[in-house]
Amino acid sequence: MAELAQDAAEPKIGAKTLFNALWFPLFFVFGFMIFYLVPFHAPTLHNVDVAVVGQQQATALSTAFDAKAPGAYEISAVADDAAARQAILDRNIVAAYDPATSTLFVAKADGQSLVQALQATFTPVAAQASGAQLHVVDVAPTASGDQTGAGLFYILMVANIAGYITVMMLFQAVAIQGGRKLGVLAGFGLLASVIAFVFGVSLHVMPFNLWLLPVLFLLTQVVGWVTFGLAPFVKQYIPGAAMGLFVLLSIPSSGGAIPVQMVPGFFRFLHPVMPLGNAIDAARGILYFGGTGTLRPILVLAAWFLAGVGLVVLGGAKAKRAAAAEATDLEGELAAEAAEAVPVTESPVLIGHVRDAQGRPVTRGAVTITDHHGRQLGRASLSSAGIYTQSLEDVPPQYLTVVVVAPHFRSAAERVDAGREATTRLDFTLARAHGAQPERDTSADGAAAIGSAGVVPIE
């Protein structure tokens, strides 16, 4: 019976409460099914740029491929093997085939899966043409520790995810205020980039090239600043917005795990736009192609970063407008409480607003008023808006000492000439006590105040 009574006493879970608790897990499950499993359970080749030595041979192979696998290859002609190698290193094509020697020139740096698919295509071509075995030449091999060709992808994934996770954690670190959050984001982004770089070089996953460090760092800042900047606009849905951008859309279109030539058209369209794909293109150019093809992806990353900066600025302006509106509302409350505090006899009243250094109301504490002899004339509590009022009935006009004491804050005291006017106002700004942590305010006013300080509550 006691258990039944306890169950009956427990509040029912409403649909809105359940949705708020489960929307992100559901978004995660459906997101991965729709953006990973559905498009990548059977990858196929699309518009792979391959050169063939000799114009006549190129035309013949193009006709044959168009008949057997329409849209799989874009065939062009080169004069000789040297031109074929150079075209790959210039990143104009991903592979080349010489029918005279049954040689396939590839670049493993573009992805091992792509190399395997090319070998599967050209092995029967070589056998049918001359009965020869296909000879594969890798003109841009990966580092010795990157056997699959995907090691660089995992290194850049550290930078991609680190920016997102850092911002998510900073949203909860209410003790770190305003611009300091962005400073922490930059500092940790640099640390994560160095760690990823050191591990990559130490494990021979990539060659040593310091030019990769700026790419890693820029990627952390792109993801971090855009996530930080979006938060004031999407509020509690920021985890879904950030994951949608930088995980569900950016990773499949990156060409890191699965070469971009093997992903569906939607993701091929996104590849030159999304940050991770551009970071991978820039990194491959730096490490394996002598810097070729790095300018455009670097400029795209820079554009993303500037967009993040713009979002942060707009979010700051939005927070300031919200803070100004809140201040106006509080002024109205203050005037209303002052009006209520003034007795019918119109005796003088002392009234004021107590805030912290960020302009948020201090809601717990007491205000003590004493005369010049130290005698207590009154004691008032702080309202939910941080307002105190004290009637000065039977108190002659004089200088009074007003002392404010609040938990987690340093006490403050001021002298004021009171009683000569109907209303005397004295406001306080309290400094937080050393080591005290800001309290979490989940009220509407508190959320607006927190937002104005550069913190977005995730609730």
mmCIF file with all atom_site columns, N, CA and C in Angstrom, residues 2-44:
data_model
loop_
_atom_site.group_PDB
_atom_site.id
_atom_site.type_symbol
_atom_site.label_atom_id
_atom_site.label_alt_id
_atom_site.label_comp_id
_atom_site.label_asym_id
_atom_site.label_entity_id
_atom_site.label_seq_id
_atom_site.pdbx_PDB_ins_code
_atom_site.Cartn_x
_atom_site.Cartn_y
_atom_site.Cartn_z
_atom_site.occupancy
_atom_site.B_iso_or_equiv
_atom_site.pdbx_formal_charge
_atom_site.auth_seq_id
_atom_site.auth_comp_id
_atom_site.auth_asym_id
_atom_site.auth_atom_id
_atom_site.pdbx_PDB_model_num
ATOM 1   N N  . ALA A 1 2  ? 1.943  1.212  0.761   1.00 0.00 ? 2  ALA A N  1
ATOM 2   C CA . ALA A 1 2  ? 2.823  2.379  0.829   1.00 0.00 ? 2  ALA A CA 1
ATOM 3   C C  . ALA A 1 2  ? 3.434  2.679  -0.535  1.00 0.00 ? 2  ALA A C  1
ATOM 4   N N  . GLU A 1 3  ? 3.809  1.585  -1.271  1.00 0.00 ? 3  GLU A N  1
ATOM 5   C CA . GLU A 1 3  ? 4.385  1.775  -2.589  1.00 0.00 ? 3  GLU A CA 1
ATOM 6   C C  . GLU A 1 3  ? 3.364  2.369  -3.551  1.00 0.00 ? 3  GLU A C  1
ATOM 7   N N  . LEU A 1 4  ? 2.084  1.902  -3.440  1.00 0.00 ? 4  LEU A N  1
ATOM 8   C CA . LEU A 1 4  ? 1.042  2.444  -4.294  1.00 0.00 ? 4  LEU A CA 1
ATOM 9   C C  . LEU A 1 4  ? 0.806  3.917  -4.010  1.00 0.00 ? 4  LEU A C  1
ATOM 10  N N  . ALA A 1 5  ? 0.838  4.267  -2.724  1.00 0.00 ? 5  ALA A N  1
ATOM 11  C CA . ALA A 1 5  ? 0.660  5.668  -2.350  1.00 0.00 ? 5  ALA A CA 1
ATOM 12  C C  . ALA A 1 5  ? 1.790  6.522  -2.878  1.00 0.00 ? 5  ALA A C  1
ATOM 13  N N  . GLN A 1 6  ? 3.031  5.959  -2.832  1.00 0.00 ? 6  GLN A N  1
ATOM 14  C CA . GLN A 1 6  ? 4.187  6.709  -3.339  1.00 0.00 ? 6  GLN A CA 1
ATOM 15  C C  . GLN A 1 6  ? 4.080  6.921  -4.837  1.00 0.00 ? 6  GLN A C  1
ATOM 16  N N  . ASP A 1 7  ? 3.644  5.849  -5.565  1.00 0.00 ? 7  ASP A N  1
ATOM 17  C CA . ASP A 1 7  ? 3.484  5.970  -7.007  1.00 0.00 ? 7  ASP A CA 1
ATOM 18  C C  . ASP A 1 7  ? 2.420  7.005  -7.357  1.00 0.00 ? 7  ASP A C  1
ATOM 19  N N  . ALA A 1 8  ? 1.343  7.013  -6.558  1.00 0.00 ? 8  ALA A N  1
ATOM 20  C CA . ALA A 1 8  ? 0.267  7.958  -6.822  1.00 0.00 ? 8  ALA A CA 1
ATOM 21  C C  . ALA A 1 8  ? 0.706  9.392  -6.575  1.00 0.00 ? 8  ALA A C  1
ATOM 22  N N  . ALA A 1 9  ? 1.670  9.551  -5.637  1.00 0.00 ? 9  ALA A N  1
ATOM 23  C CA . ALA A 1 9  ? 2.131  10.893 -5.302  1.00 0.00 ? 9  ALA A CA 1
ATOM 24  C C  . ALA A 1 9  ? 3.094  11.451 -6.338  1.00 0.00 ? 9  ALA A C  1
ATOM 25  N N  . GLU A 1 10 ? 3.728  10.580 -7.128  1.00 0.00 ? 10 GLU A N  1
ATOM 26  C CA . GLU A 1 10 ? 4.693  11.039 -8.112  1.00 0.00 ? 10 GLU A CA 1
ATOM 27  C C  . GLU A 1 10 ? 3.975  11.757 -9.259  1.00 0.00 ? 10 GLU A C  1
ATOM 28  N N  . PRO A 1 11 ? 4.506  12.896 -9.704  1.00 0.00 ? 11 PRO A N  1
ATOM 29  C CA . PRO A 1 11 ? 3.842  13.630 -10.787 1.00 0.00 ? 11 PRO A CA 1
ATOM 30  C C  . PRO A 1 11 ? 3.924  12.867 -12.100 1.00 0.00 ? 11 PRO A C  1
ATOM 31  N N  . LYS A 1 12 ? 2.903  13.038 -12.928 1.00 0.00 ? 12 LYS A N  1
ATOM 32  C CA . LYS A 1 12 ? 2.893  12.406 -14.232 1.00 0.00 ? 12 LYS A CA 1
ATOM 33  C C  . LYS A 1 12 ? 3.848  13.122 -15.177 1.00 0.00 ? 12 LYS A C  1
ATOM 34  N N  . ILE A 1 13 ? 4.449  12.331 -16.072 1.00 0.00 ? 13 ILE A N  1
ATOM 35  C CA . ILE A 1 13 ? 5.384  12.896 -17.046 1.00 0.00 ? 13 ILE A CA 1
ATOM 36  C C  . ILE A 1 13 ? 4.596  13.364 -18.256 1.00 0.00 ? 13 ILE A C  1
ATOM 37  N N  . GLY A 1 14 ? 4.644  14.665 -18.513 1.00 0.00 ? 14 GLY A N  1
ATOM 38  C CA . GLY A 1 14 ? 3.920  15.214 -19.645 1.00 0.00 ? 14 GLY A CA 1
ATOM 39  C C  . GLY A 1 14 ? 4.662  14.998 -20.959 1.00 0.00 ? 14 GLY A C  1
ATOM 40  N N  . ALA A 1 15 ? 3.954  15.183 -22.062 1.00 0.00 ? 15 ALA A N  1
ATOM 41  C CA . ALA A 1 15 ? 4.549  14.983 -23.386 1.00 0.00 ? 15 ALA A CA 1
ATOM 42  C C  . ALA A 1 15 ? 5.684  15.967 -23.634 1.00 0.00 ? 15 ALA A C  1
ATOM 43  N N  . LYS A 1 16 ? 5.525  17.203 -23.173 1.00 0.00 ? 16 LYS A N  1
ATOM 44  C CA . LYS A 1 16 ? 6.572  18.210 -23.376 1.00 0.00 ? 16 LYS A CA 1
ATOM 45  C C  . LYS A 1 16 ? 7.833  17.856 -22.599 1.00 0.00 ? 16 LYS A C  1
ATOM 46  N N  . THR A 1 17 ? 7.657  17.382 -21.370 1.00 0.00 ? 17 THR A N  1
ATOM 47  C CA . THR A 1 17 ? 8.811  16.971 -20.565 1.00 0.00 ? 17 THR A CA 1
ATOM 48  C C  . THR A 1 17 ? 9.543  15.816 -21.230 1.00 0.00 ? 17 THR A C  1
ATOM 49  N N  . LEU A 1 18 ? 8.777  14.843 -21.718 1.00 0.00 ? 18 LEU A N  1
ATOM 50  C CA . LEU A 1 18 ? 9.384  13.687 -22.383 1.00 0.00 ? 18 LEU A CA 1
ATOM 51  C C  . LEU A 1 18 ? 10.108 14.106 -23.655 1.00 0.00 ? 18 LEU A C  1
ATOM 52  N N  . PHE A 1 19 ? 9.510  15.019 -24.421 1.00 0.00 ? 19 PHE A N  1
ATOM 53  C CA . PHE A 1 19 ? 10.155 15.498 -25.641 1.00 0.00 ? 19 PHE A CA 1
ATOM 54  C C  . PHE A 1 19 ? 11.459 16.214 -25.328 1.00 0.00 ? 19 PHE A C  1
ATOM 55  N N  . ASN A 1 20 ? 11.452 17.082 -24.308 1.00 0.00 ? 20 ASN A N  1
ATOM 56  C CA . ASN A 1 20 ? 12.658 17.814 -23.936 1.00 0.00 ? 20 ASN A CA 1
ATOM 57  C C  . ASN A 1 20 ? 13.775 16.878 -23.497 1.00 0.00 ? 20 ASN A C  1
ATOM 58  N N  . ALA A 1 21 ? 13.417 15.740 -22.929 1.00 0.00 ? 21 ALA A N  1
ATOM 59  C CA . ALA A 1 21 ? 14.424 14.783 -22.469 1.00 0.00 ? 21 ALA A CA 1
ATOM 60  C C  . ALA A 1 21 ? 14.952 13.902 -23.597 1.00 0.00 ? 21 ALA A C  1
ATOM 61  N N  . LEU A 1 22 ? 14.116 13.637 -24.602 1.00 0.00 ? 22 LEU A N  1
ATOM 62  C CA . LEU A 1 22 ? 14.481 12.615 -25.600 1.00 0.00 ? 22 LEU A CA 1
ATOM 63  C C  . LEU A 1 22 ? 14.702 13.146 -27.008 1.00 0.00 ? 22 LEU A C  1
ATOM 64  N N  . TRP A 1 23 ? 14.487 14.451 -27.260 1.00 0.00 ? 23 TRP A N  1
ATOM 65  C CA . TRP A 1 23 ? 14.599 14.909 -28.642 1.00 0.00 ? 23 TRP A CA 1
ATOM 66  C C  . TRP A 1 23 ? 16.013 14.724 -29.182 1.00 0.00 ? 23 TRP A C  1
ATOM 67  N N  . PHE A 1 24 ? 17.026 14.988 -28.349 1.00 0.00 ? 24 PHE A N  1
ATOM 68  C CA . PHE A 1 24 ? 18.395 14.867 -28.860 1.00 0.00 ? 24 PHE A CA 1
ATOM 69  C C  . PHE A 1 24 ? 18.803 13.411 -29.105 1.00 0.00 ? 24 PHE A C  1
ATOM 70  N N  . PRO A 1 25 ? 18.503 12.455 -28.182 1.00 0.00 ? 25 PRO A N  1
ATOM 71  C CA . PRO A 1 25 ? 18.790 11.049 -28.515 1.00 0.00 ? 25 PRO A CA 1
ATOM 72  C C  . PRO A 1 25 ? 18.078 10.586 -29.788 1.00 0.00 ? 25 PRO A C  1
ATOM 73  N N  . LEU A 1 26 ? 16.810 10.998 -29.969 1.00 0.00 ? 26 LEU A N  1
ATOM 74  C CA . LEU A 1 26 ? 16.097 10.612 -31.186 1.00 0.00 ? 26 LEU A CA 1
ATOM 75  C C  . LEU A 1 26 ? 16.732 11.238 -32.421 1.00 0.00 ? 26 LEU A C  1
ATOM 76  N N  . PHE A 1 27 ? 17.130 12.489 -32.293 1.00 0.00 ? 27 PHE A N  1
ATOM 77  C CA . PHE A 1 27 ? 17.817 13.173 -33.396 1.00 0.00 ? 27 PHE A CA 1
ATOM 78  C C  . PHE A 1 27 ? 19.104 12.428 -33.749 1.00 0.00 ? 27 PHE A C  1
ATOM 79  N N  . PHE A 1 28 ? 19.831 11.967 -32.749 1.00 0.00 ? 28 PHE A N  1
ATOM 80  C CA . PHE A 1 28 ? 21.074 11.220 -32.961 1.00 0.00 ? 28 PHE A CA 1
ATOM 81  C C  . PHE A 1 28 ? 20.801 9.918  -33.712 1.00 0.00 ? 28 PHE A C  1
ATOM 82  N N  . VAL A 1 29 ? 19.803 9.147  -33.253 1.00 0.00 ? 29 VAL A N  1
ATOM 83  C CA . VAL A 1 29 ? 19.514 7.842  -33.857 1.00 0.00 ? 29 VAL A CA 1
ATOM 84  C C  . VAL A 1 29 ? 19.080 8.004  -35.318 1.00 0.00 ? 29 VAL A C  1
ATOM 85  N N  . PHE A 1 30 ? 18.081 8.840  -35.551 1.00 0.00 ? 30 PHE A N  1
ATOM 86  C CA . PHE A 1 30 ? 17.583 9.015  -36.915 1.00 0.00 ? 30 PHE A CA 1
ATOM 87  C C  . PHE A 1 30 ? 18.627 9.702  -37.796 1.00 0.00 ? 30 PHE A C  1
ATOM 88  N N  . GLY A 1 31 ? 19.390 10.630 -37.214 1.00 0.00 ? 31 GLY A N  1
ATOM 89  C CA . GLY A 1 31 ? 20.421 11.312 -37.989 1.00 0.00 ? 31 GLY A CA 1
ATOM 90  C C  . GLY A 1 31 ? 21.453 10.357 -38.542 1.00 0.00 ? 31 GLY A C  1
ATOM 91  N N  . PHE A 1 32 ? 21.927 9.433  -37.702 1.00 0.00 ? 32 PHE A N  1
ATOM 92  C CA . PHE A 1 32 ? 22.949 8.502  -38.164 1.00 0.00 ? 32 PHE A CA 1
ATOM 93  C C  . PHE A 1 32 ? 22.383 7.503  -39.161 1.00 0.00 ? 32 PHE A C  1
ATOM 94  N N  . MET A 1 33 ? 21.136 7.092  -38.981 1.00 0.00 ? 33 MET A N  1
ATOM 95  C CA . MET A 1 33 ? 20.542 6.173  -39.958 1.00 0.00 ? 33 MET A CA 1
ATOM 96  C C  . MET A 1 33 ? 20.382 6.863  -41.318 1.00 0.00 ? 33 MET A C  1
ATOM 97  N N  . ILE A 1 34 ? 19.887 8.110  -41.303 1.00 0.00 ? 34 ILE A N  1
ATOM 98  C CA . ILE A 1 34 ? 19.581 8.808  -42.550 1.00 0.00 ? 34 ILE A CA 1
ATOM 99  C C  . ILE A 1 34 ? 20.832 9.330  -43.238 1.00 0.00 ? 34 ILE A C  1
ATOM 100 N N  . PHE A 1 35 ? 21.796 9.824  -42.448 1.00 0.00 ? 35 PHE A N  1
ATOM 101 C CA . PHE A 1 35 ? 22.963 10.475 -43.039 1.00 0.00 ? 35 PHE A CA 1
ATOM 102 C C  . PHE A 1 35 ? 24.190 9.566  -43.140 1.00 0.00 ? 35 PHE A C  1
ATOM 103 N N  . TYR A 1 36 ? 24.134 8.382  -42.555 1.00 0.00 ? 36 TYR A N  1
ATOM 104 C CA . TYR A 1 36 ? 25.274 7.464  -42.648 1.00 0.00 ? 36 TYR A CA 1
ATOM 105 C C  . TYR A 1 36 ? 24.877 6.132  -43.283 1.00 0.00 ? 36 TYR A C  1
ATOM 106 N N  . LEU A 1 37 ? 23.945 5.417  -42.660 1.00 0.00 ? 37 LEU A N  1
ATOM 107 C CA . LEU A 1 37 ? 23.628 4.081  -43.157 1.00 0.00 ? 37 LEU A CA 1
ATOM 108 C C  . LEU A 1 37 ? 22.979 4.116  -44.538 1.00 0.00 ? 37 LEU A C  1
ATOM 109 N N  . VAL A 1 38 ? 21.956 4.939  -44.701 1.00 0.00 ? 38 VAL A N  1
ATOM 110 C CA . VAL A 1 38 ? 21.216 4.960  -45.975 1.00 0.00 ? 38 VAL A CA 1
ATOM 111 C C  . VAL A 1 38 ? 22.124 5.322  -47.151 1.00 0.00 ? 38 VAL A C  1
ATOM 112 N N  . PRO A 1 39 ? 22.918 6.399  -47.081 1.00 0.00 ? 39 PRO A N  1
ATOM 113 C CA . PRO A 1 39 ? 23.709 6.748  -48.270 1.00 0.00 ? 39 PRO A CA 1
ATOM 114 C C  . PRO A 1 39 ? 24.976 5.927  -48.463 1.00 0.00 ? 39 PRO A C  1
ATOM 115 N N  . PHE A 1 40 ? 25.485 5.252  -47.404 1.00 0.00 ? 40 PHE A N  1
ATOM 116 C CA . PHE A 1 40 ? 26.805 4.638  -47.517 1.00 0.00 ? 40 PHE A CA 1
ATOM 117 C C  . PHE A 1 40 ? 26.816 3.116  -47.361 1.00 0.00 ? 40 PHE A C  1
ATOM 118 N N  . HIS A 1 41 ? 25.638 2.493  -47.361 1.00 0.00 ? 41 HIS A N  1
ATOM 119 C CA . HIS A 1 41 ? 25.658 1.037  -47.219 1.00 0.00 ? 41 HIS A CA 1
ATOM 120 C C  . HIS A 1 41 ? 26.154 0.353  -48.497 1.00 0.00 ? 41 HIS A C  1
ATOM 121 N N  . ALA A 1 42 ? 26.126 1.075  -49.630 1.00 0.00 ? 42 ALA A N  1
ATOM 122 C CA . ALA A 1 42 ? 26.613 0.500  -50.892 1.00 0.00 ? 42 ALA A CA 1
ATOM 123 C C  . ALA A 1 42 ? 27.244 1.607  -51.730 1.00 0.00 ? 42 ALA A C  1
ATOM 124 N N  . PRO A 1 43 ? 28.435 2.068  -51.380 1.00 0.00 ? 43 PRO A N  1
ATOM 125 C CA . PRO A 1 43 ? 29.068 3.174  -52.121 1.00 0.00 ? 43 PRO A CA 1
ATOM 126 C C  . PRO A 1 43 ? 29.429 2.769  -53.546 1.00 0.00 ? 43 PRO A C  1
ATOM 127 N N  . THR A 1 44 ? 29.247 3.694  -54.480 1.00 0.00 ? 44 THR A N  1
ATOM 128 C CA . THR A 1 44 ? 29.589 3.460  -55.883 1.00 0.00 ? 44 THR A CA 1
ATOM 129 C C  . THR A 1 44 ? 30.358 4.663  -56.418 1.00 0.00 ? 44 THR A C  1
#
